[in-house]
Amino acid sequence: MKKKAIPEVVIDRLPRYYRYFRSQLGQREKVSSRELADVLSTSASQVRLDLSYFGGFGLQGYGYNVEELYTRIGEILGIDQEQYYIIIGAGRLGRALADFPVFREVGFTLRAIFDNDPQVVGSRIGGVQVSDVAQLAGFVRNGQAGFAIITTPPEAAQGVADILCQNGIKGILNFAALDLNVSPGVAVSNIHLTDRLLALSYWIKEQRKA
Amino acid sequence: MKKKAIPEVVIDRLPRYYRYFRSQLGQREKVSSRELADVLSTSASQVRLDLSYFGGFGLQGYGYNVEELYTRIGEILGIDQEQYYIIIGAGRLGRALADFPVFREVGFTLRAIFDNDPQVVGSRIGGVQVSDVAQLAGFVRNGQAGFAIITTPPEAAQGVADILCQNGIKGILNFAALDLNVSPGVAVSNIHLTDRLLALSYWIKEQRKA
């Protein structure tokens, strides 16, 4: 009864609200929907609609309480508890994400990093030793993984995803330039950097024409 | 007259078509809308609609010519010519993107990388020497930049974006965790890695409940 389906676009905006409330913590008590609208480049009515999905904490003429919203959105995002992740692929991108300060700041902790290159296995990245990918299945099966970030070359990514899914992973953030097939019940978020660059190239071309 | 406004969602899908046609080059002559729909996890009618924006090359009962579509979509994306980019922020993420093989494969060439850390300026990354950020304005003004990738800490990003805009940049790919204000006519694409991780966290929590 009390469950209201939250549109995906609203979920996608939640981290931006979270980020903003976080930046205002300890600096001020409340913000108005108008200010939030400016920060998110949207309208005040959209802000009120977005936040109404989470209980409508806004008070007419008062605005939103920063600490309350920060806490509540953190709970909704599931980051009120520490989150763990693993990385598969200790190349340049994997190494960058293994030691990404912003991830740590919002409570994401790297548990392990896997690679198939004997030259790389055993080296340390961001305080974590690189494991052989042969140990991936057991690690995930034991529930130690949290969620997984795939930064392998595209041709290896589906095989890695299969191992993760077969052993009960709940979520994957995929940077490999292909669209993964995963089991039902596994959340996947694809970040295709090259695609974003290609789409940007289109928009630049359009701007030149204008 | 001949210009038909292409919805942004279609542009966002174009790189995926491009990537698929590219993978099939030299291997086969044609693909059907059904196959493309499978690859893109969409419907055959959506594929036909998407590709109709670019002149509708599909022939009933034949499908789409791989080489023709690859070439045409490359032109539309503006990558039939070599593209140049610069990176501002030679931290771990900047270094990873400076030497990202997939970018090179689709014709994006790194021209320069800038940082404000005297310890880093002068070092080489992916064959390019790191320049002092003090030289950024002149470099962009001379039209040498192409587009820019920002991988600085959030607190430095807006200042960098201002320099880029004031000196005529046409496009920015922003990895800093804030929403940039840019001049009209500058295309911006934000890749907020932490936001994606936070949204994924939400979906994982929802899957656990299901």
Coordinates of N, CA, C and O in Angstrom, one line a residue, chain B residues 34-153:
Chain B
R34 N 15.8 -6.7 -36.7 CA 15.6 -7.7 -35.6 C 16.9 -7.9 -34.8 O 17.0 -7.9 -33.6
E35 N 18.0 -8.2 -35.6 CA 19.3 -8.4 -35.0 C 19.8 -7.2 -34.2 O 20.3 -7.3 -33.1
L36 N 19.6 -6.0 -34.8 CA 20.0 -4.8 -34.2 C 19.2 -4.6 -32.9 O 19.8 -4.2 -31.9
A37 N 17.9 -4.9 -33.0 CA 17.1 -4.8 -31.8 C 17.6 -5.7 -30.6 O 17.7 -5.2 -29.5
D38 N 18.0 -6.9 -31.0 CA 18.6 -7.8 -29.9 C 19.8 -7.2 -29.3 O 20.0 -7.2 -28.1
V39 N 20.7 -6.7 -30.1 CA 22.0 -6.1 -29.7 C 21.7 -4.9 -28.8 O 22.4 -4.8 -27.7
L40 N 20.7 -4.1 -29.1 CA 20.5 -2.9 -28.4 C 19.4 -3.1 -27.3 O 19.0 -2.1 -26.7
S41 N 18.9 -4.3 -27.1 CA 17.8 -4.6 -26.2 C 16.7 -3.6 -26.4 O 16.1 -3.0 -25.5
T42 N 16.2 -3.5 -27.6 CA 15.1 -2.7 -28.0 C 14.2 -3.5 -29.0 O 14.4 -4.7 -29.2
S43 N 13.3 -2.8 -29.6 CA 12.4 -3.5 -30.6 C 12.9 -3.2 -32.0 O 13.5 -2.2 -32.3
A44 N 12.5 -4.1 -32.9 CA 12.9 -3.9 -34.3 C 12.2 -2.6 -34.9 O 12.8 -1.9 -35.7
S45 N 11.0 -2.3 -34.4 CA 10.4 -1.0 -34.9 C 11.1 0.2 -34.4 O 11.2 1.2 -35.1
Q46 N 11.6 0.1 -33.1 CA 12.4 1.2 -32.6 C 13.7 1.4 -33.4 O 14.1 2.6 -33.8
V47 N 14.3 0.3 -33.8 CA 15.5 0.4 -34.7 C 15.2 1.1 -36.0 O 15.9 2.0 -36.4
R48 N 14.1 0.7 -36.6 CA 13.7 1.2 -37.9 C 13.4 2.7 -37.7 O 13.8 3.5 -38.6
L49 N 12.8 3.1 -36.6 CA 12.5 4.5 -36.4 C 13.8 5.3 -36.2 O 14.0 6.3 -36.8
D50 N 14.6 4.8 -35.3 CA 15.9 5.4 -35.1 C 16.7 5.7 -36.3 O 17.1 6.8 -36.6
L51 N 16.8 4.7 -37.2 CA 17.7 4.8 -38.3 C 17.0 5.6 -39.5 O 17.6 6.2 -40.3
S52 N 15.7 5.7 -39.4 CA 14.9 6.5 -40.3 C 15.3 8.0 -40.3 O 15.2 8.8 -41.2
Y53 N 15.8 8.4 -39.1 CA 16.2 9.8 -38.9 C 17.4 10.2 -39.8 O 17.7 11.3 -40.1
F54 N 18.1 9.1 -40.3 CA 19.3 9.4 -41.1 C 19.1 8.9 -42.5 O 20.0 8.6 -43.2
G55 N 17.9 9.0 -43.0 CA 17.6 8.8 -44.4 C 17.0 7.4 -44.7 O 16.6 7.1 -45.8
G56 N 16.7 6.6 -43.6 CA 16.0 5.3 -43.8 C 16.7 4.4 -44.8 O 16.2 4.2 -45.9
F57 N 17.8 3.9 -44.5 CA 18.5 3.0 -45.5 C 18.1 1.6 -45.5 O 18.6 0.8 -46.3
G58 N 17.2 1.2 -44.6 CA 16.8 -0.2 -44.5 C 15.9 -0.5 -45.7 O 15.1 0.2 -46.2
L59 N 16.2 -1.7 -46.3 CA 15.4 -2.2 -47.4 C 14.6 -3.4 -46.9 O 15.1 -4.3 -46.3
Q60 N 13.3 -3.4 -47.1 CA 12.4 -4.4 -46.7 C 13.0 -5.8 -47.2 O 13.3 -6.0 -48.3
G61 N 13.1 -6.7 -46.2 CA 13.6 -8.0 -46.6 C 15.1 -8.1 -46.9 O 15.6 -9.2 -47.2
Y62 N 15.8 -7.0 -46.7 CA 17.2 -7.1 -47.0 C 18.0 -6.7 -45.7 O 18.9 -7.4 -45.3
G63 N 17.5 -5.6 -45.1 CA 18.2 -5.2 -43.8 C 19.0 -4.0 -44.1 O 18.9 -3.3 -45.1
Y64 N 20.0 -3.8 -43.2 CA 20.9 -2.6 -43.3 C 22.2 -3.0 -43.8 O 22.8 -4.0 -43.3
N65 N 22.8 -2.2 -44.7 CA 24.1 -2.5 -45.2 C 25.2 -2.0 -44.2 O 25.2 -0.8 -43.8
V66 N 26.0 -2.9 -43.7 CA 26.9 -2.7 -42.6 C 27.9 -1.5 -42.9 O 28.0 -0.6 -42.1
E67 N 28.5 -1.6 -44.1 CA 29.6 -0.6 -44.4 C 28.9 0.8 -44.6 O 29.5 1.8 -44.1
E68 N 27.8 0.8 -45.2 CA 27.1 2.1 -45.5 C 26.7 2.7 -44.2 O 26.9 3.9 -44.0
L69 N 26.1 1.9 -43.3 CA 25.6 2.5 -42.0 C 26.8 2.9 -41.2 O 26.7 4.0 -40.5
Y70 N 27.9 2.1 -41.1 CA 29.0 2.5 -40.4 C 29.6 3.8 -40.8 O 29.8 4.7 -40.0
T71 N 29.7 4.0 -42.1 CA 30.2 5.2 -42.7 C 29.3 6.4 -42.4 O 29.7 7.5 -41.9
R72 N 28.0 6.2 -42.6 CA 27.0 7.3 -42.5 C 26.9 7.7 -41.0 O 26.9 8.9 -40.7
I73 N 26.9 6.8 -40.1 CA 26.8 7.1 -38.7 C 28.0 7.8 -38.2 O 28.0 8.8 -37.4
G74 N 29.2 7.4 -38.7 CA 30.4 8.0 -38.4 C 30.4 9.5 -38.9 O 30.8 10.4 -38.1
E75 N 29.9 9.8 -40.0 CA 29.7 11.1 -40.5 C 28.8 12.0 -39.6 O 29.1 13.1 -39.3
I76 N 27.7 11.3 -39.3 CA 26.7 12.0 -38.4 C 27.3 12.4 -37.1 O 27.1 13.5 -36.5
L77 N 28.1 11.5 -36.5 CA 28.8 11.7 -35.2 C 30.0 12.7 -35.4 O 30.5 13.1 -34.4
G78 N 30.3 13.0 -36.6 CA 31.4 13.9 -36.8 C 32.8 13.3 -36.6 O 33.8 14.0 -36.3
I79 N 32.9 11.9 -36.7 CA 34.2 11.3 -36.5 C 34.7 10.7 -37.7 O 35.6 9.8 -37.7
D80 N 34.2 11.2 -38.9 CA 34.8 10.8 -40.2 C 36.2 11.6 -40.3 O 37.0 11.2 -41.1
Q81 N 36.3 12.6 -39.5 CA 37.6 13.3 -39.4 C 38.2 13.1 -38.1 O 37.5 12.8 -37.1
E82 N 39.5 13.2 -38.0 CA 40.2 13.0 -36.7 C 39.8 14.1 -35.7 O 39.6 15.2 -36.1
Q83 N 39.6 13.6 -34.5 CA 39.2 14.6 -33.4 C 40.3 14.7 -32.4 O 40.9 13.7 -32.1
Y84 N 40.5 15.9 -31.9 CA 41.5 16.1 -30.9 C 40.9 16.4 -29.5 O 39.8 17.0 -29.5
Y85 N 41.6 16.1 -28.5 CA 41.1 16.5 -27.2 C 42.2 16.8 -26.2 O 43.4 16.4 -26.5
I86 N 41.9 17.5 -25.2 CA 42.9 17.8 -24.1 C 42.3 17.3 -22.8 O 41.1 17.1 -22.7
I87 N 43.1 17.1 -21.9 CA 42.7 16.7 -20.5 C 43.2 17.7 -19.5 O 44.4 18.1 -19.6
I88 N 42.3 18.1 -18.6 CA 42.8 19.0 -17.5 C 42.6 18.2 -16.2 O 41.5 17.9 -15.8
G89 N 43.8 18.0 -15.6 CA 43.8 17.2 -14.4 C 44.5 15.9 -14.6 O 43.9 14.9 -15.1
A90 N 45.8 15.8 -14.2 CA 46.6 14.6 -14.5 C 46.7 13.7 -13.3 O 47.7 13.1 -13.0
G91 N 45.6 13.6 -12.6 CA 45.5 12.6 -11.5 C 45.3 11.2 -12.1 O 45.4 11.0 -13.3
R92 N 44.9 10.3 -11.3 CA 44.7 8.9 -11.7 C 43.7 8.8 -12.9 O 44.0 8.1 -13.9
L93 N 42.6 9.4 -12.7 CA 41.6 9.3 -13.8 C 42.0 10.0 -15.1 O 41.9 9.4 -16.2
G94 N 42.6 11.1 -15.0 CA 43.2 11.8 -16.1 C 44.2 11.0 -16.9 O 44.2 10.9 -18.1
R95 N 45.1 10.4 -16.1 CA 46.1 9.5 -16.7 C 45.5 8.3 -17.4 O 46.0 7.9 -18.4
A96 N 44.5 7.8 -16.8 CA 43.8 6.6 -17.4 C 43.2 7.0 -18.7 O 43.3 6.3 -19.7
L97 N 42.6 8.1 -18.8 CA 41.9 8.6 -20.0 C 42.9 9.1 -21.0 O 42.6 9.1 -22.2
A98 N 44.1 9.5 -20.6 CA 45.1 9.9 -21.5 C 45.6 8.7 -22.4 O 46.2 8.9 -23.4
D99 N 45.5 7.6 -21.8 CA 46.0 6.4 -22.5 C 45.0 5.3 -22.6 O 45.2 4.2 -22.2
F100 N 43.8 5.7 -23.1 CA 42.7 4.8 -23.2 C 42.6 4.3 -24.6 O 42.2 5.0 -25.5
P101 N 42.9 3.0 -24.8 CA 43.0 2.5 -26.2 C 41.8 2.7 -27.0 O 41.8 3.0 -28.2
V102 N 40.6 2.6 -26.4 CA 39.3 2.6 -27.1 C 39.1 4.0 -27.7 O 38.6 4.2 -28.8
F103 N 39.6 5.1 -27.0 CA 39.5 6.4 -27.6 C 40.3 6.5 -28.9 O 39.8 7.1 -29.9
R104 N 41.5 6.0 -28.8 CA 42.3 6.1 -30.1 C 41.7 5.3 -31.2 O 41.7 5.7 -32.3
E105 N 41.1 4.1 -30.9 CA 40.6 3.3 -31.9 C 39.4 4.0 -32.7 O 39.3 3.7 -33.9
V106 N 38.7 4.8 -32.0 CA 37.6 5.5 -32.7 C 38.0 6.9 -33.3 O 37.2 7.7 -33.7
G107 N 39.3 7.1 -33.2 CA 39.9 8.3 -33.9 C 40.0 9.6 -33.0 O 40.2 10.7 -33.5
F108 N 40.0 9.4 -31.7 CA 40.2 10.6 -30.8 C 41.7 10.6 -30.4 O 42.2 9.6 -29.8
T109 N 42.3 11.7 -30.6 CA 43.8 11.8 -30.3 C 44.0 12.9 -29.2 O 43.5 14.0 -29.3
L110 N 44.8 12.5 -28.2 CA 45.1 13.4 -27.2 C 46.1 14.4 -27.6 O 47.2 14.0 -28.1
R111 N 45.9 15.7 -27.4 CA 46.8 16.7 -27.9 C 47.6 17.3 -26.7 O 48.8 17.7 -26.9
A112 N 47.0 17.4 -25.6 CA 47.7 18.0 -24.4 C 47.1 17.6 -23.1 O 45.9 17.2 -23.1
I113 N 47.8 17.6 -22.1 CA 47.3 17.4 -20.7 C 47.8 18.4 -19.8 O 49.0 18.8 -19.9
F114 N 47.0 19.0 -19.0 CA 47.3 20.1 -18.1 C 47.1 19.8 -16.6 O 46.2 19.0 -16.3
D115 N 48.0 20.3 -15.8 CA 47.9 20.1 -14.4 C 48.5 21.3 -13.7 O 49.2 22.1 -14.3
N116 N 48.1 21.5 -12.4 CA 48.7 22.7 -11.7 C 49.7 22.3 -10.7 O 50.3 23.1 -10.0
D117 N 50.1 21.0 -10.6 CA 51.0 20.5 -9.7 C 52.4 20.5 -10.3 O 52.7 19.8 -11.2
P118 N 53.4 21.3 -9.7 CA 54.7 21.4 -10.3 C 55.4 20.0 -10.3 O 56.3 19.8 -11.2
Q119 N 55.0 19.1 -9.5 CA 55.6 17.8 -9.4 C 55.2 17.0 -10.6 O 55.9 16.0 -11.0
V120 N 54.0 17.3 -11.2 CA 53.5 16.5 -12.3 C 53.8 17.1 -13.7 O 54.0 16.4 -14.6
V121 N 53.8 18.5 -13.7 CA 54.1 19.2 -14.9 C 55.4 18.8 -15.5 O 56.4 18.8 -14.7
G122 N 55.5 18.5 -16.8 CA 56.7 18.0 -17.4 C 56.9 16.5 -17.5 O 57.6 16.0 -18.3
S123 N 56.1 15.8 -16.7 CA 56.2 14.3 -16.8 C 55.4 13.9 -18.1 O 54.6 14.7 -18.6
R124 N 55.6 12.7 -18.5 CA 55.0 12.2 -19.7 C 53.9 11.2 -19.4 O 54.1 10.3 -18.6
I125 N 52.7 11.3 -20.1 CA 51.6 10.4 -20.0 C 51.2 10.0 -21.4 O 50.8 10.9 -22.1
G126 N 51.2 8.7 -21.7 CA 50.7 8.3 -23.0 C 51.4 9.1 -24.1 O 50.7 9.4 -25.1
G127 N 52.7 9.4 -24.0 CA 53.4 10.0 -25.1 C 53.2 11.5 -25.1 O 53.7 12.2 -26.0
V128 N 52.4 12.1 -24.2 CA 52.2 13.5 -24.1 C 52.8 14.1 -22.9 O 52.6 13.5 -21.8
Q129 N 53.4 15.2 -23.0 CA 54.0 15.9 -21.8 C 53.0 16.7 -21.1 O 52.3 17.5 -21.7
V130 N 53.0 16.6 -19.8 CA 52.0 17.4 -19.0 C 52.4 18.9 -19.0 O 53.5 19.2 -18.6
S131 N 51.5 19.8 -19.4 CA 51.7 21.2 -19.4 C 51.2 21.9 -18.1 O 50.3 21.3 -17.5
D132 N 51.7 23.0 -17.8 CA 51.2 23.8 -16.7 C 49.9 24.4 -17.1 O 49.7 24.9 -18.3
V133 N 48.9 24.4 -16.2 CA 47.6 24.8 -16.5 C 47.5 26.3 -16.9 O 46.6 26.8 -17.5
A134 N 48.6 27.1 -16.5 CA 48.7 28.5 -16.9 C 48.7 28.6 -18.4 O 48.4 29.7 -18.9
Q135 N 49.1 27.6 -19.1 CA 49.2 27.7 -20.6 C 47.9 27.3 -21.2 O 47.7 27.3 -22.5
L136 N 46.9 26.9 -20.4 CA 45.6 26.4 -21.0 C 44.9 27.4 -21.8 O 44.5 27.1 -23.0
A137 N 44.7 28.6 -21.3 CA 44.0 29.6 -22.0 C 44.5 29.9 -23.5 O 43.8 29.8 -24.4
G138 N 45.8 30.0 -23.6 CA 46.5 30.3 -24.9 C 46.3 29.1 -25.8 O 46.0 29.3 -27.0
F139 N 46.4 27.9 -25.3 CA 46.3 26.7 -26.1 C 45.0 26.6 -26.7 O 44.8 26.3 -27.9
V140 N 43.9 26.8 -25.9 CA 42.5 26.7 -26.3 C 42.2 27.9 -27.3 O 41.6 27.6 -28.4
R141 N 42.7 29.1 -27.0 CA 42.5 30.2 -27.8 C 43.0 30.0 -29.3 O 42.5 30.5 -30.2
N142 N 44.2 29.3 -29.3 CA 44.8 29.1 -30.6 C 44.1 28.0 -31.4 O 44.5 27.6 -32.5
G143 N 43.0 27.5 -30.9 CA 42.2 26.5 -31.6 C 42.8 25.1 -31.7 O 42.5 24.3 -32.5
Q144 N 43.7 24.8 -30.7 CA 44.4 23.5 -30.8 C 43.8 22.4 -29.9 O 44.2 21.3 -30.0
A145 N 42.7 22.8 -29.2 CA 42.3 21.9 -28.2 C 41.3 20.8 -28.7 O 41.2 19.7 -28.1
G146 N 40.5 21.1 -29.7 CA 39.4 20.2 -30.0 C 38.3 20.3 -28.9 O 37.7 21.4 -28.7
F147 N 38.2 19.2 -28.1 CA 37.3 19.4 -26.9 C 38.1 19.0 -25.7 O 39.2 18.5 -25.8
A148 N 37.5 19.3 -24.5 CA 38.3 19.1 -23.3 C 37.6 18.1 -22.3 O 36.4 18.0 -22.3
I149 N 38.5 17.3 -21.7 CA 38.0 16.4 -20.6 C 38.5 17.0 -19.3 O 39.7 17.2 -19.1
I150 N 37.5 17.2 -18.4 CA 37.9 17.8 -17.1 C 37.9 16.6 -16.1 O 36.9 16.0 -15.8
T151 N 39.1 16.4 -15.5 CA 39.2 15.4 -14.4 C 39.9 16.0 -13.2 O 40.7 15.3 -12.5
T152 N 39.6 17.2 -12.9 CA 40.2 17.9 -11.8 C 39.3 17.6 -10.5 O 38.2 17.0 -10.7
P153 N 39.8 17.9 -9.3 CA 38.9 17.8 -8.2 C 37.7 18.8 -8.4 O 37.9 19.8 -9.1

